[in-house]
XYZ file of C-alpha atoms in Angstrom:
447
model
C -18.055 8.895 -30.972
C -14.429 10.344 -31.190
C -14.323 10.710 -27.365
C -15.279 7.019 -27.155
C -12.258 6.359 -29.295
C -10.122 8.585 -27.514
C -10.916 6.983 -24.137
C -10.394 3.504 -25.450
C -7.217 4.517 -26.904
C -6.083 6.139 -23.709
C -7.242 3.138 -21.701
C -5.282 0.787 -23.934
C -2.142 3.062 -23.728
C -2.295 3.125 -19.876
C -2.958 -0.647 -19.669
C -0.043 -1.571 -21.948
C 2.115 0.802 -19.818
C 1.179 -0.773 -16.671
C 1.701 -4.186 -17.780
C 5.067 -3.794 -19.451
C 6.369 -1.453 -16.772
C 6.824 1.594 -18.957
C 6.792 4.897 -17.283
C 3.175 6.269 -16.995
C 4.356 9.867 -18.055
C 4.524 8.507 -21.690
C 1.053 7.250 -22.092
C -0.371 10.093 -20.138
C 1.286 12.635 -22.304
C -0.002 10.548 -25.361
C -3.552 10.618 -23.993
C -3.349 14.219 -23.611
C -1.989 14.807 -27.181
C -4.760 12.620 -28.389
C -7.728 14.363 -26.739
C -6.159 17.825 -27.856
C -6.173 16.664 -31.381
C -9.906 15.437 -31.009
C -11.084 18.678 -29.745
C -8.985 20.626 -32.227
C -10.859 18.823 -34.715
C -14.239 19.772 -32.577
C -13.447 23.400 -33.235
C -11.424 24.345 -30.054
C -8.522 26.579 -30.177
C -5.128 25.131 -29.292
C -4.548 27.938 -26.875
C -7.721 27.382 -25.114
C -6.999 23.552 -24.721
C -3.602 24.375 -23.468
C -5.206 26.703 -20.922
C -7.704 23.927 -19.715
C -4.535 21.566 -19.202
C -2.852 24.528 -17.354
C -5.803 24.859 -15.048
C -6.022 21.229 -14.314
C -2.199 20.782 -13.650
C -2.380 23.859 -11.135
C -4.170 21.851 -8.814
C -1.263 19.384 -8.517
C 1.086 22.062 -7.251
C 0.052 22.000 -3.457
C 1.056 18.214 -3.584
C 4.470 18.385 -5.033
C 6.076 19.765 -2.019
C 4.484 17.142 0.281
C 5.673 14.287 -2.281
C 9.007 15.485 -2.240
C 9.327 15.935 1.578
C 7.947 12.306 1.781
C 10.679 11.050 -0.640
C 13.319 12.554 1.505
C 11.601 11.307 4.776
C 11.454 7.657 3.734
C 15.251 7.627 2.484
C 16.329 9.147 5.921
C 14.113 6.764 7.804
C 15.797 3.810 6.100
C 19.427 5.261 6.404
C 18.505 6.405 10.105
C 17.572 2.652 11.398
C 13.851 3.697 11.767
C 12.080 1.375 9.093
C 14.848 -1.523 9.786
C 13.759 -1.283 13.463
C 10.087 -1.370 12.521
C 10.730 -4.271 10.503
C 12.954 -6.020 13.193
C 10.597 -5.426 16.061
C 7.514 -6.013 14.134
C 8.661 -9.572 13.063
C 9.414 -10.356 16.896
C 5.815 -10.042 17.716
C 4.236 -12.591 15.151
C 2.850 -15.730 16.835
C 2.168 -18.935 14.529
C -1.542 -18.935 14.811
C -1.812 -15.136 14.256
C 0.358 -14.728 11.318
C -1.995 -13.466 8.688
C -3.600 -11.242 11.280
C -0.276 -9.838 12.193
C 0.856 -9.456 8.693
C -2.388 -7.043 8.133
C -1.875 -5.128 11.594
C 2.024 -4.640 11.130
C 1.640 -3.505 7.539
C -1.040 -1.248 8.532
C 1.140 0.255 11.486
C 3.947 0.642 8.827
C 1.995 2.342 6.190
C 0.370 4.708 8.674
C 3.766 5.979 9.950
C 5.154 5.962 6.352
C 2.008 7.431 4.561
C 2.541 5.196 1.680
C 1.250 1.729 0.494
C 4.219 1.135 -1.796
C 6.779 1.745 0.958
C 4.808 -0.508 3.436
C 4.647 -3.213 1.091
C 8.227 -2.861 0.001
C 9.634 -3.138 3.565
C 7.597 -4.870 6.440
C 5.332 -6.616 3.540
C 8.121 -8.039 1.626
C 9.752 -9.532 4.806
C 6.389 -11.227 5.885
C 5.967 -12.545 2.252
C 9.468 -14.055 2.314
C 8.756 -15.742 5.763
C 5.342 -17.009 4.294
C 7.038 -18.443 1.215
C 10.029 -19.820 3.082
C 7.912 -21.647 5.455
C 5.905 -23.379 2.516
C 2.689 -21.702 3.437
C -0.033 -23.092 0.893
C -1.943 -19.707 0.754
C 0.416 -17.054 -0.422
C -2.494 -15.075 -1.843
C -4.141 -14.773 1.538
C -0.965 -13.202 3.083
C -0.510 -10.813 0.082
C -4.133 -9.882 0.219
C -3.829 -9.150 4.105
C -0.258 -7.139 3.493
C -1.896 -5.104 0.506
C -5.055 -4.299 2.503
C -2.991 -3.136 5.445
C -0.829 -1.330 3.165
C -3.995 0.873 2.288
C -4.793 1.503 5.761
C -2.111 4.115 5.870
C -2.487 5.159 2.410
C -6.002 6.113 3.385
C -5.602 7.428 6.868
C -2.063 8.539 7.196
C -1.319 12.396 7.654
C 1.529 11.637 5.299
C -0.404 10.081 2.576
C -0.039 11.506 -0.930
C -3.616 10.667 -1.799
C -5.088 12.143 1.364
C -3.293 15.421 0.388
C -4.386 15.137 -3.256
C -8.107 14.697 -2.185
C -7.802 17.597 0.402
C -6.273 19.719 -2.503
C -9.012 18.847 -5.109
C -11.822 19.145 -2.748
C -10.421 22.312 -0.922
C -10.876 20.863 2.609
C -8.428 20.519 5.297
C -6.496 17.276 5.776
C -6.944 16.713 9.510
C -10.751 17.127 9.539
C -10.953 14.460 6.604
C -8.712 12.190 8.651
C -10.805 12.449 11.857
C -13.915 11.563 9.623
C -11.766 8.823 7.811
C -10.897 7.072 10.980
C -14.636 7.212 12.121
C -15.868 5.592 9.015
C -13.256 2.845 8.956
C -14.262 1.510 12.554
C -16.819 -1.048 11.428
C -14.806 -2.328 8.361
C -11.466 -2.429 10.212
C -13.160 -4.303 13.114
C -14.702 -6.907 10.506
C -11.259 -7.026 8.820
C -9.585 -8.091 12.080
C -12.150 -10.659 12.619
C -11.672 -12.131 9.320
C -7.929 -12.203 9.313
C -8.262 -13.658 12.971
C -10.370 -16.466 11.508
C -8.090 -17.168 8.457
C -4.965 -17.107 10.697
C -6.491 -20.117 12.777
C -6.935 -22.276 9.769
C -3.690 -21.274 8.135
C -1.041 -20.945 10.808
C 2.774 -20.462 10.279
C 5.366 -22.072 12.138
C 8.444 -19.504 12.333
C 11.350 -19.107 14.479
C 11.299 -16.393 17.059
C 14.206 -14.736 15.417
C 14.103 -15.144 11.587
C 16.926 -14.997 9.109
C 15.861 -11.493 7.970
C 15.711 -10.206 11.527
C 19.363 -11.497 12.152
C 20.428 -9.761 8.899
C 18.903 -6.530 10.073
C 20.603 -6.811 13.382
C 23.768 -7.293 11.989
C 23.670 -4.408 9.594
C 21.974 -1.854 11.606
C 22.547 -0.513 15.111
C 19.135 -0.971 16.629
C 18.180 0.848 19.573
C 14.987 2.323 20.960
C 15.953 5.759 19.775
C 15.808 4.702 16.240
C 12.076 4.700 16.700
C 12.060 8.373 17.546
C 11.330 9.748 14.244
C 8.149 7.703 13.842
C 7.037 8.516 17.060
C 7.736 12.281 16.757
C 5.778 12.142 13.393
C 2.737 10.622 15.051
C 2.870 12.859 18.074
C 3.239 16.053 15.891
C 0.289 14.776 13.631
C -1.748 14.189 16.742
C -1.555 17.665 17.888
C -2.196 18.908 14.136
C 1.258 20.717 13.570
C 1.662 21.800 10.196
C 2.524 18.644 7.744
C 5.391 19.974 6.020
C 6.972 20.930 9.457
C 6.264 17.595 10.788
C 7.762 15.910 7.894
C 10.861 18.186 7.858
C 11.316 17.476 11.665
C 11.073 13.667 11.278
C 13.644 13.860 8.511
C 16.035 16.141 10.720
C 15.984 13.553 13.381
C 16.353 10.562 11.200
C 19.331 12.366 9.571
C 21.075 12.845 12.991
C 20.643 9.094 13.619
C 21.968 8.071 10.281
C 25.070 9.820 10.831
C 25.492 9.604 14.456
C 24.323 6.040 15.043
C 24.495 4.364 11.675
C 27.691 6.077 10.717
C 26.687 7.294 7.297
C 28.676 10.397 5.879
C 26.911 13.658 4.835
C 27.733 12.581 1.270
C 25.978 9.445 1.693
C 22.869 11.412 3.287
C 22.878 13.704 0.112
C 23.111 10.742 -2.196
C 20.168 8.883 -0.161
C 18.142 12.160 -0.294
C 18.574 12.599 -3.893
C 18.439 8.985 -5.186
C 16.991 6.937 -2.580
C 18.421 4.666 -0.066
C 20.254 1.368 -0.852
C 22.491 -0.963 0.779
C 25.909 -1.640 -0.577
C 26.340 -4.969 0.930
C 25.339 -8.023 -0.865
C 22.294 -9.763 1.159
C 18.717 -10.627 1.194
C 18.153 -7.119 2.550
C 19.382 -5.422 -0.567
C 15.856 -5.998 -2.242
C 13.816 -5.447 0.873
C 15.229 -2.032 2.651
C 15.562 0.349 -0.518
C 13.677 3.271 -1.519
C 12.777 7.168 -0.854
C 14.560 9.907 -2.592
C 13.811 13.057 -4.404
C 14.348 11.657 -7.985
C 11.659 8.770 -7.650
C 9.219 11.154 -6.374
C 9.738 13.767 -9.132
C 8.542 10.836 -11.418
C 5.501 10.584 -9.046
C 5.182 14.350 -9.450
C 5.344 14.099 -13.006
C 2.472 11.495 -12.998
C 0.335 13.580 -10.845
C 0.965 16.821 -12.982
C -0.038 15.103 -16.192
C -2.868 13.350 -14.451
C -4.443 16.563 -13.340
C -3.718 18.130 -16.934
C -5.595 15.392 -18.255
C -8.428 15.678 -15.879
C -8.647 19.550 -16.453
C -8.710 19.075 -20.158
C -11.676 16.400 -19.902
C -13.508 18.684 -17.493
C -13.511 22.042 -19.365
C -14.319 20.459 -22.576
C -17.473 18.681 -20.688
C -16.433 15.701 -22.486
C -17.597 13.319 -19.867
C -20.916 14.804 -19.255
C -22.927 11.965 -20.287
C -21.406 10.094 -17.603
C -22.666 12.628 -15.134
C -26.091 12.568 -16.576
C -26.016 8.797 -15.969
C -24.999 9.412 -12.381
C -28.176 11.506 -11.936
C -30.159 8.545 -13.152
C -28.186 5.976 -11.012
C -28.692 7.975 -7.836
C -32.417 7.774 -8.134
C -32.373 4.002 -8.049
C -29.968 3.402 -5.367
C -27.796 6.209 -3.512
C -25.266 8.947 -4.695
C -22.584 6.759 -2.753
C -23.432 3.743 -4.686
C -22.939 5.741 -8.024
C -19.777 7.186 -6.855
C -18.583 3.512 -6.105
C -19.388 2.370 -9.308
C -17.784 5.254 -11.006
C -14.581 5.018 -8.982
C -14.478 1.445 -10.183
C -14.838 2.642 -13.783
C -12.368 5.464 -13.326
C -9.705 2.943 -11.806
C -10.176 0.605 -14.773
C -9.616 3.418 -17.269
C -6.957 5.490 -15.469
C -4.710 2.814 -14.301
C -3.310 4.859 -11.441
C -4.931 5.904 -8.016
C -4.222 9.656 -8.938
C -6.335 9.552 -12.048
C -8.984 7.305 -10.304
C -9.350 10.151 -7.598
C -9.516 12.966 -10.183
C -11.761 11.582 -12.563
C -14.374 10.388 -9.890
C -13.985 13.893 -8.272
C -14.663 15.481 -11.689
C -17.601 13.346 -12.476
C -19.514 13.349 -9.040
C -18.557 16.576 -7.332
C -21.322 18.690 -9.216
C -24.092 16.239 -8.279
C -22.894 16.469 -4.618
C -23.323 20.141 -4.654
C -26.860 20.034 -6.326
C -27.902 17.669 -3.565
C -26.643 20.020 -0.886
C -23.802 18.124 0.406
C -20.584 20.056 1.599
C -17.057 19.545 0.192
C -15.853 17.553 2.917
C -18.634 14.752 2.245
C -17.182 14.666 -1.257
C -13.701 14.227 0.124
C -14.676 11.362 2.501
C -16.617 9.582 0.025
C -13.647 9.898 -2.345
C -11.436 8.268 0.514
C -14.046 5.467 0.924
C -14.362 4.477 -2.823
C -11.689 5.687 -5.154
C -8.577 5.355 -2.787
C -9.538 1.762 -1.757
C -11.109 0.619 -4.907
C -8.204 1.347 -7.310
C -5.921 -1.419 -5.784
C -8.852 -3.880 -6.707
C -8.363 -3.443 -10.541
C -5.552 -5.841 -11.471
C -4.053 -3.634 -14.043
C -4.161 -0.370 -11.865
C -0.714 0.327 -10.586
C -2.182 0.910 -6.931
C -2.424 -2.839 -6.652
C -0.102 -3.862 -9.379
C 2.918 -2.348 -7.870
C 2.452 -3.786 -4.461
C 1.665 -7.149 -5.832
C 4.837 -7.167 -7.890
C 6.874 -6.046 -4.861
C 5.361 -9.043 -2.910
C 5.922 -11.317 -6.059
C 2.269 -12.062 -6.212
C -0.679 -12.290 -8.809
C -3.988 -10.780 -8.953
C -5.039 -13.468 -6.829
C -4.645 -11.651 -3.647
C -7.672 -9.365 -4.710
C -10.294 -11.587 -2.954
C -8.325 -11.812 0.265
C -7.876 -7.855 0.550
C -10.974 -7.844 2.443
C -10.573 -4.213 4.095
C -10.414 -2.835 0.393
C -14.212 -3.749 -0.303
C -15.349 -3.700 3.240
C -14.833 0.222 3.449
C -17.015 0.961 0.606
C -19.628 -1.840 1.454
C -19.916 -0.694 5.119
C -20.375 2.738 4.274
C -23.007 2.260 1.728
C -24.943 0.171 3.981
C -24.471 2.225 7.224
C -23.303 5.693 6.466
C -24.987 7.372 9.524
C -23.774 4.940 11.921
C -20.335 5.401 10.770
C -20.436 9.250 11.701
C -20.508 10.496 8.021
C -23.208 12.764 6.724
C -26.015 10.477 5.092
C -25.571 10.244 1.254
C -28.889 8.698 0.519
C -29.852 10.542 -2.601
C -32.874 12.805 -3.101
C -35.115 13.131 -6.066
C -33.967 15.987 -8.485
C -36.942 18.310 -9.085
């Protein structure tokens, strides 16, 4: 009963934090302290509990360097004109009767390049949303749903995605092998998503000029040339030939820095400031609230959340606090499939954890033993986590995986029914696992 109380209290703290915009490190630290007190009352020693937290936190170390490099990369791409060029050229491709479809495709491309759903939603996504709002489009939730769904295409499949690296770390699998399987298992849901948004686009067209106000402001603020796209193309090319991810990001950062100094005329002091604190325009225009982000300091905050999340996961795992849920999974898989049980646990973890990181870690903690008992390898666990925990977390209205992009787009939870890619991925992989190139996950009866 005390564990149930602890879970409810931790859930309440995380929910209040997400809704009020309080830094998640505080409720996470409070949840860890609460569970330590509960287990001290159960007879555990303090040093033992701290060791459990340490064992969990160590899992996050390999992810830190990736996160920090991504933060530096994003700021350099903004300063070098790479992200502004993506927004500028992307908006030129939009046709009135394909706006919703274009919103999904463009955001998916940017998110794949950036490896972050938040970055994609806050750049090309916000620009698209402003265009939709300024034109008086009646279905803004539809546009927001297409943008957020597109943002998680890259969050799931990009070699720069922190969630992809986190899953590879906790499952002890190779990131590029996982990405190949993720692409294969996304073919059918992606095709159905494109068809769905194509139909929506026809019924909800958008009349916009060929050159929007935002595009003109970008062109006036940045020197836009084809060379500004080189960092993005370089990262894609190096990822395609499986160059080490850290080296790939570092080279992408270096080329963007050269462009920022030589083409956009920023000084070394500016580059250092952007790298540490994130990019921000100093002129007063609409772009100030659109083209900003990156930096090491914001990513350090993300690292702190990941560190505390893994510490909490290690504490709950080593104390076997959630074994009852694992026993429930064994019952559930006899009735349906292991994948269906993983999907439901992902939803519950997303509702409890309020962050994508906790959703991934809790789901892995609860299902990995059952996968092993049924003979599935670690890569199968990784792919099923990508097809459930990663895409289902944004479907929880108070989970920051969906709350932050929706806030950036000035939208509410009404986007959820229209983010079709997010629920087509688990649905299609539940119905046709073998056809999509994954190992069948139909459960076998335990002897």
